[in-house]
């Protein structure tokens, strides 16, 4: 059955529409959506395919989906807003706000270390039961009790699932509110952006089924060397922390797991990035000051990643372009990818903001679907 595609696209951006259509016909896309904004104007708003595994429910304009690590950037925005108002300090020891955290070699860890994946805490060492990721206090207590896997500040490794608990606990202690509440009240709400960390139950009927692989890896037997244990626990301690077995459940959608379970539409993602592309403010709505935004996108970490075992490059919570994974041709671009290939980014030089969501666990690193979309955007722009 041919995947239905709907929406609008400025004729200038016909290559983007063609690339999106080819994702379904040539690159195995089951369902997804894209939104492209230029100078704050929505020039491409397309959705297509199916929102369920049975391919009976077409993707609709308001369908939203789990966009995984795209939410790390939104978590960072919330924290950076608190830095801007003086409630958080990038370089103060985290234990000043979170006393229990200042033990086991973590006395010098700062918010900057956390945002740039240098904290040395990509995984919890003590085994936790499946479902523990829904218990915020249990997760933060376990992190407070975990010694760093490397000396903080001396290396970086992608904090795949712990990032949101670390940053989120400082946000909670500094503001009295959660990441999801602040995102809703101070960013998504004012912008009218359909993005959520902690999806209200009233919105669950709009959520697409995410097609998680049915075959999951088995834990290596015996006592694991430290490096192997760290990588395993990063993704699988507790067992469902990456979403396995839970991703389409009401519990998962409603919870706040800021690294991993953000939900939204492509249009919502692009709307947030449209403010960042414009210097932190759009339509009279201030998201970050120009100075804070400039600091937020300065490189903090670049080189061998201890978790990913390849190079990675981070600013303060945002991913920065690198040769193996560019965000178009301009060095000023920044954003964040998510599992399955979802993406939110902006390119201030080109005045572009973009969101892409999918309900399929495609390639995480070199994803042909988002690569084709990125190429088509800049083809349409003429460079």
Coordinates of C-alpha atoms in Angstrom, one line a residue:
X1 CA 0.0 0.0 0.0
X2 CA 1.3 3.4 -0.9
X3 CA 2.1 5.6 2.1
X4 CA -0.2 8.7 2.1
X5 CA 1.6 12.1 2.3
X6 CA -0.2 15.3 3.2
X7 CA 0.6 18.9 4.1
X8 CA 1.9 21.9 2.4
X9 CA 5.2 22.9 0.8
X10 CA 6.4 26.1 -0.8
X11 CA 7.2 25.3 -4.5
X12 CA 10.8 26.6 -3.9
X13 CA 11.3 23.6 -1.5
X14 CA 10.0 20.9 -3.8
X15 CA 13.3 19.0 -3.4
X16 CA 12.4 18.7 0.3
X17 CA 9.0 17.3 -0.5
X18 CA 10.6 14.9 -3.0
X19 CA 13.2 13.7 -0.4
X20 CA 10.4 13.2 2.1
X21 CA 8.4 11.1 -0.3
X22 CA 11.5 9.1 -1.3
X23 CA 12.0 8.2 2.4
X24 CA 8.8 6.1 2.1
X25 CA 9.3 4.7 -1.4
X26 CA 13.1 4.1 -1.2
X27 CA 14.3 4.3 2.4
X28 CA 11.7 2.3 4.3
X29 CA 10.1 5.0 6.3
X30 CA 6.9 3.7 8.0
X31 CA 5.6 7.1 9.3
X32 CA 6.9 10.6 10.1
X33 CA 6.7 14.3 9.6
X34 CA 8.9 17.2 8.7
X35 CA 8.7 20.9 9.2
X36 CA 11.0 23.6 7.8
X37 CA 10.9 27.3 8.8
X38 CA 12.9 30.0 7.1
X39 CA 13.0 33.5 8.6
X40 CA 10.3 32.3 11.0
X41 CA 7.9 31.3 8.2
X42 CA 6.7 27.7 7.9
X43 CA 7.6 26.8 4.3
X44 CA 7.3 23.1 4.5
X45 CA 4.9 21.2 6.7
X46 CA 4.5 17.6 5.6
X47 CA 3.5 14.3 7.2
X48 CA 3.0 10.9 5.8
X49 CA 2.8 7.1 6.3
X50 CA 1.3 5.3 9.1
X51 CA 1.1 5.9 12.9
X52 CA 0.7 2.2 13.8
X53 CA 2.5 -1.1 13.0
X54 CA -0.5 -2.5 11.3
X55 CA -0.5 0.4 8.8
X56 CA -4.2 1.1 9.3
X57 CA -4.0 4.6 10.8
X58 CA -2.5 7.3 8.6
X59 CA -0.2 9.9 10.1
X60 CA -2.2 13.1 10.7
X61 CA -1.3 16.7 11.0
X62 CA -1.5 16.6 14.8
X63 CA 0.2 13.1 15.3
X64 CA 3.1 13.3 17.7
X65 CA 5.7 10.7 18.5
X66 CA 8.5 10.0 20.9
X67 CA 11.6 11.9 19.6
X68 CA 14.1 10.5 22.1
X69 CA 17.3 12.6 22.4
X70 CA 15.9 15.6 20.5
X71 CA 14.6 16.4 24.0
X72 CA 18.1 16.8 25.4
X73 CA 18.3 20.2 23.7
X74 CA 15.0 21.2 25.2
X75 CA 16.2 20.1 28.6
X76 CA 19.3 22.2 28.1
X77 CA 17.2 25.2 27.2
X78 CA 15.3 25.0 30.4
X79 CA 18.5 24.8 32.4
X80 CA 20.2 27.6 30.5
X81 CA 17.2 29.8 31.2
X82 CA 17.8 29.3 34.9
X83 CA 21.5 30.1 34.4
X84 CA 20.5 33.3 32.7
X85 CA 18.4 34.4 35.7
X86 CA 21.0 33.4 38.2
X87 CA 19.2 30.4 39.7
X88 CA 21.9 28.0 38.3
X89 CA 25.6 28.4 37.9
X90 CA 27.4 26.6 35.0
X91 CA 30.6 26.3 37.0
X92 CA 29.5 25.8 40.6
X93 CA 29.9 22.3 42.1
X94 CA 26.6 20.5 41.7
X95 CA 26.6 19.4 45.3
X96 CA 25.9 23.0 46.5
X97 CA 22.3 22.4 45.3
X98 CA 22.3 18.6 45.6
X99 CA 24.3 17.7 48.7
X100 CA 24.0 14.0 48.4
X101 CA 25.7 14.2 45.0
X102 CA 28.9 15.5 46.4
X103 CA 30.5 12.1 47.2
X104 CA 32.4 9.2 45.7
X105 CA 34.6 11.5 43.6
X106 CA 31.9 13.8 42.3
X107 CA 32.7 16.8 44.4
X108 CA 33.9 18.9 41.5
X109 CA 31.2 18.0 39.0
X110 CA 29.4 21.1 37.6
X111 CA 26.4 21.8 35.4
X112 CA 28.8 22.5 32.6
X113 CA 30.2 19.0 32.9
X114 CA 26.7 17.6 32.8
X115 CA 25.6 19.6 29.8
X116 CA 28.8 18.7 27.8
X117 CA 28.8 15.0 28.7
X118 CA 32.0 15.3 30.7
X119 CA 30.5 14.3 34.1
X120 CA 31.7 10.7 33.9
X121 CA 28.2 9.4 34.8
X122 CA 26.7 7.9 31.6
X123 CA 25.5 4.9 33.6
X124 CA 24.4 3.8 37.0
X125 CA 26.7 1.0 38.4
X126 CA 24.2 -0.7 40.8
X127 CA 21.7 -2.9 39.0
X128 CA 18.2 -1.5 39.1
X129 CA 14.9 -3.3 38.3
X130 CA 12.9 -2.7 35.1
X131 CA 10.6 0.3 35.5
X132 CA 13.0 2.1 37.9
X133 CA 13.4 4.9 35.4
X134 CA 9.9 6.1 36.3
X135 CA 11.0 6.7 39.9
X136 CA 12.8 10.0 39.8
X137 CA 14.0 9.9 43.4
X138 CA 15.4 6.4 42.9
X139 CA 17.2 7.3 39.8
X140 CA 18.8 10.5 41.2
X141 CA 19.7 8.7 44.5
X142 CA 21.4 6.0 42.4
X143 CA 23.3 8.6 40.4
X144 CA 24.4 10.3 43.7
X145 CA 25.7 7.0 44.9
X146 CA 27.6 6.2 41.7
X147 CA 31.3 7.0 41.4
X148 CA 32.3 8.5 38.1
X149 CA 33.4 6.1 35.4
X150 CA 36.3 8.5 34.5
X151 CA 37.7 11.6 36.1
X152 CA 35.1 14.4 35.5
X153 CA 36.3 17.0 33.1
X154 CA 39.1 14.9 31.6
X155 CA 37.1 13.2 28.9
X156 CA 33.6 13.0 27.5
X157 CA 31.1 10.2 26.7
X158 CA 27.5 10.5 25.7
X159 CA 25.2 10.4 28.7
X160 CA 22.5 8.7 26.7
X161 CA 19.9 8.3 29.4
X162 CA 21.3 9.8 32.6
X163 CA 21.7 13.3 31.1
X164 CA 18.1 14.3 31.9
X165 CA 18.2 13.0 35.5
X166 CA 21.4 14.9 36.2
X167 CA 20.5 18.2 34.6
X168 CA 16.8 17.8 35.7
X169 CA 17.6 17.3 39.3
X170 CA 19.6 20.5 39.4
X171 CA 16.7 22.2 37.6
X172 CA 14.3 20.9 40.1
X173 CA 16.3 21.9 43.1
X174 CA 17.0 25.4 41.7
X175 CA 13.4 26.2 40.6
X176 CA 11.1 23.9 42.5
X177 CA 9.7 22.7 39.1
X178 CA 10.5 19.9 36.8
X179 CA 12.0 20.1 33.3
X180 CA 8.7 19.2 31.8
X181 CA 6.8 21.9 33.7
X182 CA 9.3 24.6 32.8
X183 CA 9.4 23.5 29.2
X184 CA 5.6 23.8 29.0
X185 CA 5.3 27.0 31.0
X186 CA 8.2 29.0 29.7
X187 CA 9.2 27.7 26.2
X188 CA 6.6 25.5 24.5
X189 CA 3.5 27.2 25.8
X190 CA 4.5 30.8 24.9
X191 CA 5.8 29.7 21.5
X192 CA 2.8 27.5 20.8
X193 CA 5.2 24.6 20.2
X194 CA 3.7 21.1 20.4
X195 CA 6.6 19.5 22.3
X196 CA 6.4 17.8 25.7
X197 CA 8.5 16.1 28.3
X198 CA 5.8 14.2 30.2
X199 CA 2.9 13.9 27.8
X200 CA -0.5 14.6 29.5
X201 CA -2.9 11.6 29.3
X202 CA -5.3 13.7 27.3
X203 CA -2.7 13.8 24.5
X204 CA -1.9 10.1 24.4
X205 CA -4.5 9.4 21.7
X206 CA -2.4 11.5 19.3
X207 CA 0.8 9.5 19.9
X208 CA 2.1 7.3 17.1
X209 CA 3.2 3.8 17.9
X210 CA 6.9 3.6 17.9
X211 CA 8.2 0.5 16.1
X212 CA 10.8 -0.7 18.5
X213 CA 13.0 -3.7 17.3
X214 CA 11.6 -7.0 18.6
X215 CA 15.0 -8.6 19.2
X216 CA 16.9 -7.0 22.0
X217 CA 20.6 -7.7 22.9
X218 CA 21.5 -10.1 25.7
X219 CA 23.7 -9.1 28.5
X220 CA 27.2 -10.6 28.2
X221 CA 27.7 -13.3 30.8
X222 CA 29.9 -13.1 33.9
X223 CA 31.7 -10.2 35.5
X224 CA 32.2 -7.5 32.8
X225 CA 35.3 -5.3 32.5
X226 CA 34.6 -1.8 33.6
X227 CA 34.4 -0.3 30.2
X228 CA 32.0 -3.0 28.9
X229 CA 29.9 -2.7 32.0
X230 CA 29.7 1.1 31.6
X231 CA 28.5 0.8 28.0
X232 CA 25.9 -1.9 28.8
X233 CA 24.5 -0.1 31.8
X234 CA 24.3 3.1 29.8
X235 CA 21.6 1.6 27.6
X236 CA 20.2 -1.2 29.7
X237 CA 20.3 -0.3 33.5
X238 CA 17.5 -0.3 34.4
X239 CA 16.5 -2.6 31.5
X240 CA 13.8 -0.3 30.1
X241 CA 15.6 3.0 30.4
X242 CA 16.1 3.4 26.7
X243 CA 12.4 2.6 26.1
X244 CA 12.6 -1.1 25.4
X245 CA 9.3 -2.8 26.4
X246 CA 7.8 0.5 27.5
X247 CA 7.9 3.0 24.7
X248 CA 4.3 2.8 23.7
X249 CA 2.9 2.5 27.2
X250 CA 0.9 5.1 29.0
X251 CA 3.5 5.0 31.8
X252 CA 6.3 5.9 29.4
X253 CA 4.5 8.7 27.7
X254 CA 3.3 10.3 30.9
X255 CA 6.7 10.1 32.7
X256 CA 9.4 12.7 32.6
X257 CA 12.6 11.1 31.4
X258 CA 14.1 14.2 29.8
X259 CA 17.0 12.5 28.0
X260 CA 14.8 10.0 26.3
X261 CA 11.0 10.3 26.2
X262 CA 10.1 13.7 24.8
X263 CA 7.1 13.7 22.5
X264 CA 6.1 16.2 19.9
X265 CA 5.4 17.1 16.3
X266 CA 8.0 18.1 13.7
X267 CA 6.3 21.5 13.6
X268 CA 6.7 21.9 17.3
X269 CA 10.4 21.1 17.1
X270 CA 10.9 23.6 14.3
X271 CA 9.0 26.3 16.2
X272 CA 11.4 26.1 19.1
X273 CA 14.4 26.2 16.8
X274 CA 13.0 29.1 14.9
X275 CA 13.4 31.2 18.0
X276 CA 17.0 30.1 18.3
X277 CA 17.7 30.7 14.7
X278 CA 16.6 34.3 15.2
X279 CA 19.0 34.8 18.1
X280 CA 16.9 33.5 20.9
X281 CA 13.7 35.6 20.4
X282 CA 10.9 35.5 17.9
X283 CA 7.6 37.3 17.7
X284 CA 8.3 39.1 21.0
X285 CA 8.8 35.8 22.8
X286 CA 12.2 35.6 24.5
X287 CA 13.7 32.1 24.9
X288 CA 17.3 32.9 25.5
X289 CA 19.3 36.1 25.5
X290 CA 21.7 36.6 22.6
X291 CA 24.7 36.3 25.0
X292 CA 23.4 33.2 26.7
X293 CA 22.7 31.6 23.3
X294 CA 26.2 32.4 22.1
X295 CA 27.6 30.7 25.2
X296 CA 25.3 27.8 24.8
X297 CA 26.6 26.9 21.3
X298 CA 30.3 27.2 22.1
X299 CA 32.2 23.9 21.7
X300 CA 32.8 22.2 25.0
X301 CA 33.6 18.6 24.0
X302 CA 35.1 17.2 20.8
X303 CA 37.0 14.0 20.1
X304 CA 36.8 10.4 21.1
X305 CA 33.6 9.6 22.9
X306 CA 34.0 7.0 25.7
X307 CA 30.5 5.6 25.2
X308 CA 29.9 5.9 21.5
X309 CA 33.5 4.8 20.6
X310 CA 33.7 7.4 17.8
X311 CA 34.1 11.2 17.8
X312 CA 31.4 13.4 19.1
X313 CA 31.0 17.1 19.5
X314 CA 28.9 19.0 22.0
X315 CA 28.2 22.5 23.2
X316 CA 26.1 23.1 26.3
X317 CA 23.5 20.4 25.6
X318 CA 23.5 20.9 21.9
X319 CA 25.2 18.7 19.3
X320 CA 27.5 20.6 17.0
X321 CA 28.2 19.6 13.4
X322 CA 31.2 17.5 12.6
X323 CA 32.7 16.2 9.3
X324 CA 31.1 12.8 9.6
X325 CA 27.7 14.2 10.6
X326 CA 27.2 17.7 9.3
X327 CA 24.1 19.8 9.7
X328 CA 24.3 21.4 6.3
X329 CA 27.2 23.5 5.0
X330 CA 27.4 26.1 7.7
X331 CA 29.5 25.8 10.9
X332 CA 27.0 27.9 12.9
X333 CA 24.3 25.2 12.9
X334 CA 23.4 23.3 16.1
X335 CA 20.7 21.0 17.3
X336 CA 20.2 17.4 18.4
X337 CA 19.5 14.1 16.8
X338 CA 17.3 11.4 18.3
X339 CA 17.1 7.6 18.1
X340 CA 15.6 6.5 14.8
X341 CA 16.9 9.6 13.0
X342 CA 14.6 12.2 14.5
X343 CA 16.2 15.7 14.4
X344 CA 15.8 19.3 15.5
X345 CA 18.3 21.9 14.5
X346 CA 18.7 25.4 13.3
X347 CA 21.2 27.2 11.1
X348 CA 21.3 30.9 12.0
X349 CA 23.4 31.7 8.9
X350 CA 20.7 30.4 6.6
X351 CA 17.9 31.5 8.9
X352 CA 16.6 27.9 8.9
X353 CA 14.9 25.8 11.6
X354 CA 13.9 22.2 11.0
X355 CA 12.1 19.3 12.7
X356 CA 11.9 15.7 11.7
X357 CA 10.1 12.9 13.6
X358 CA 9.7 9.2 12.8
X359 CA 8.2 6.2 14.4
X360 CA 11.0 3.8 13.3
X361 CA 14.3 2.8 14.9
X362 CA 16.4 3.5 11.8
X363 CA 20.2 3.9 11.8
X364 CA 21.3 6.1 14.7
X365 CA 24.5 7.4 13.3
X366 CA 24.4 7.8 9.5
X367 CA 20.7 7.9 8.9
X368 CA 19.9 8.0 5.1
X369 CA 16.5 9.6 5.7
X370 CA 17.6 12.7 7.6
X371 CA 20.7 13.0 5.4
X372 CA 18.5 13.2 2.3
X373 CA 16.2 15.8 3.9
X374 CA 19.2 17.9 5.0
X375 CA 20.7 17.8 1.5
X376 CA 17.3 18.8 0.0
X377 CA 17.0 21.8 2.3
X378 CA 20.2 23.3 1.1
X379 CA 19.6 22.4 -2.5
X380 CA 16.4 24.4 -2.2
X381 CA 18.2 27.3 -0.7
X382 CA 20.7 27.3 -3.5
X383 CA 23.8 26.2 -1.6

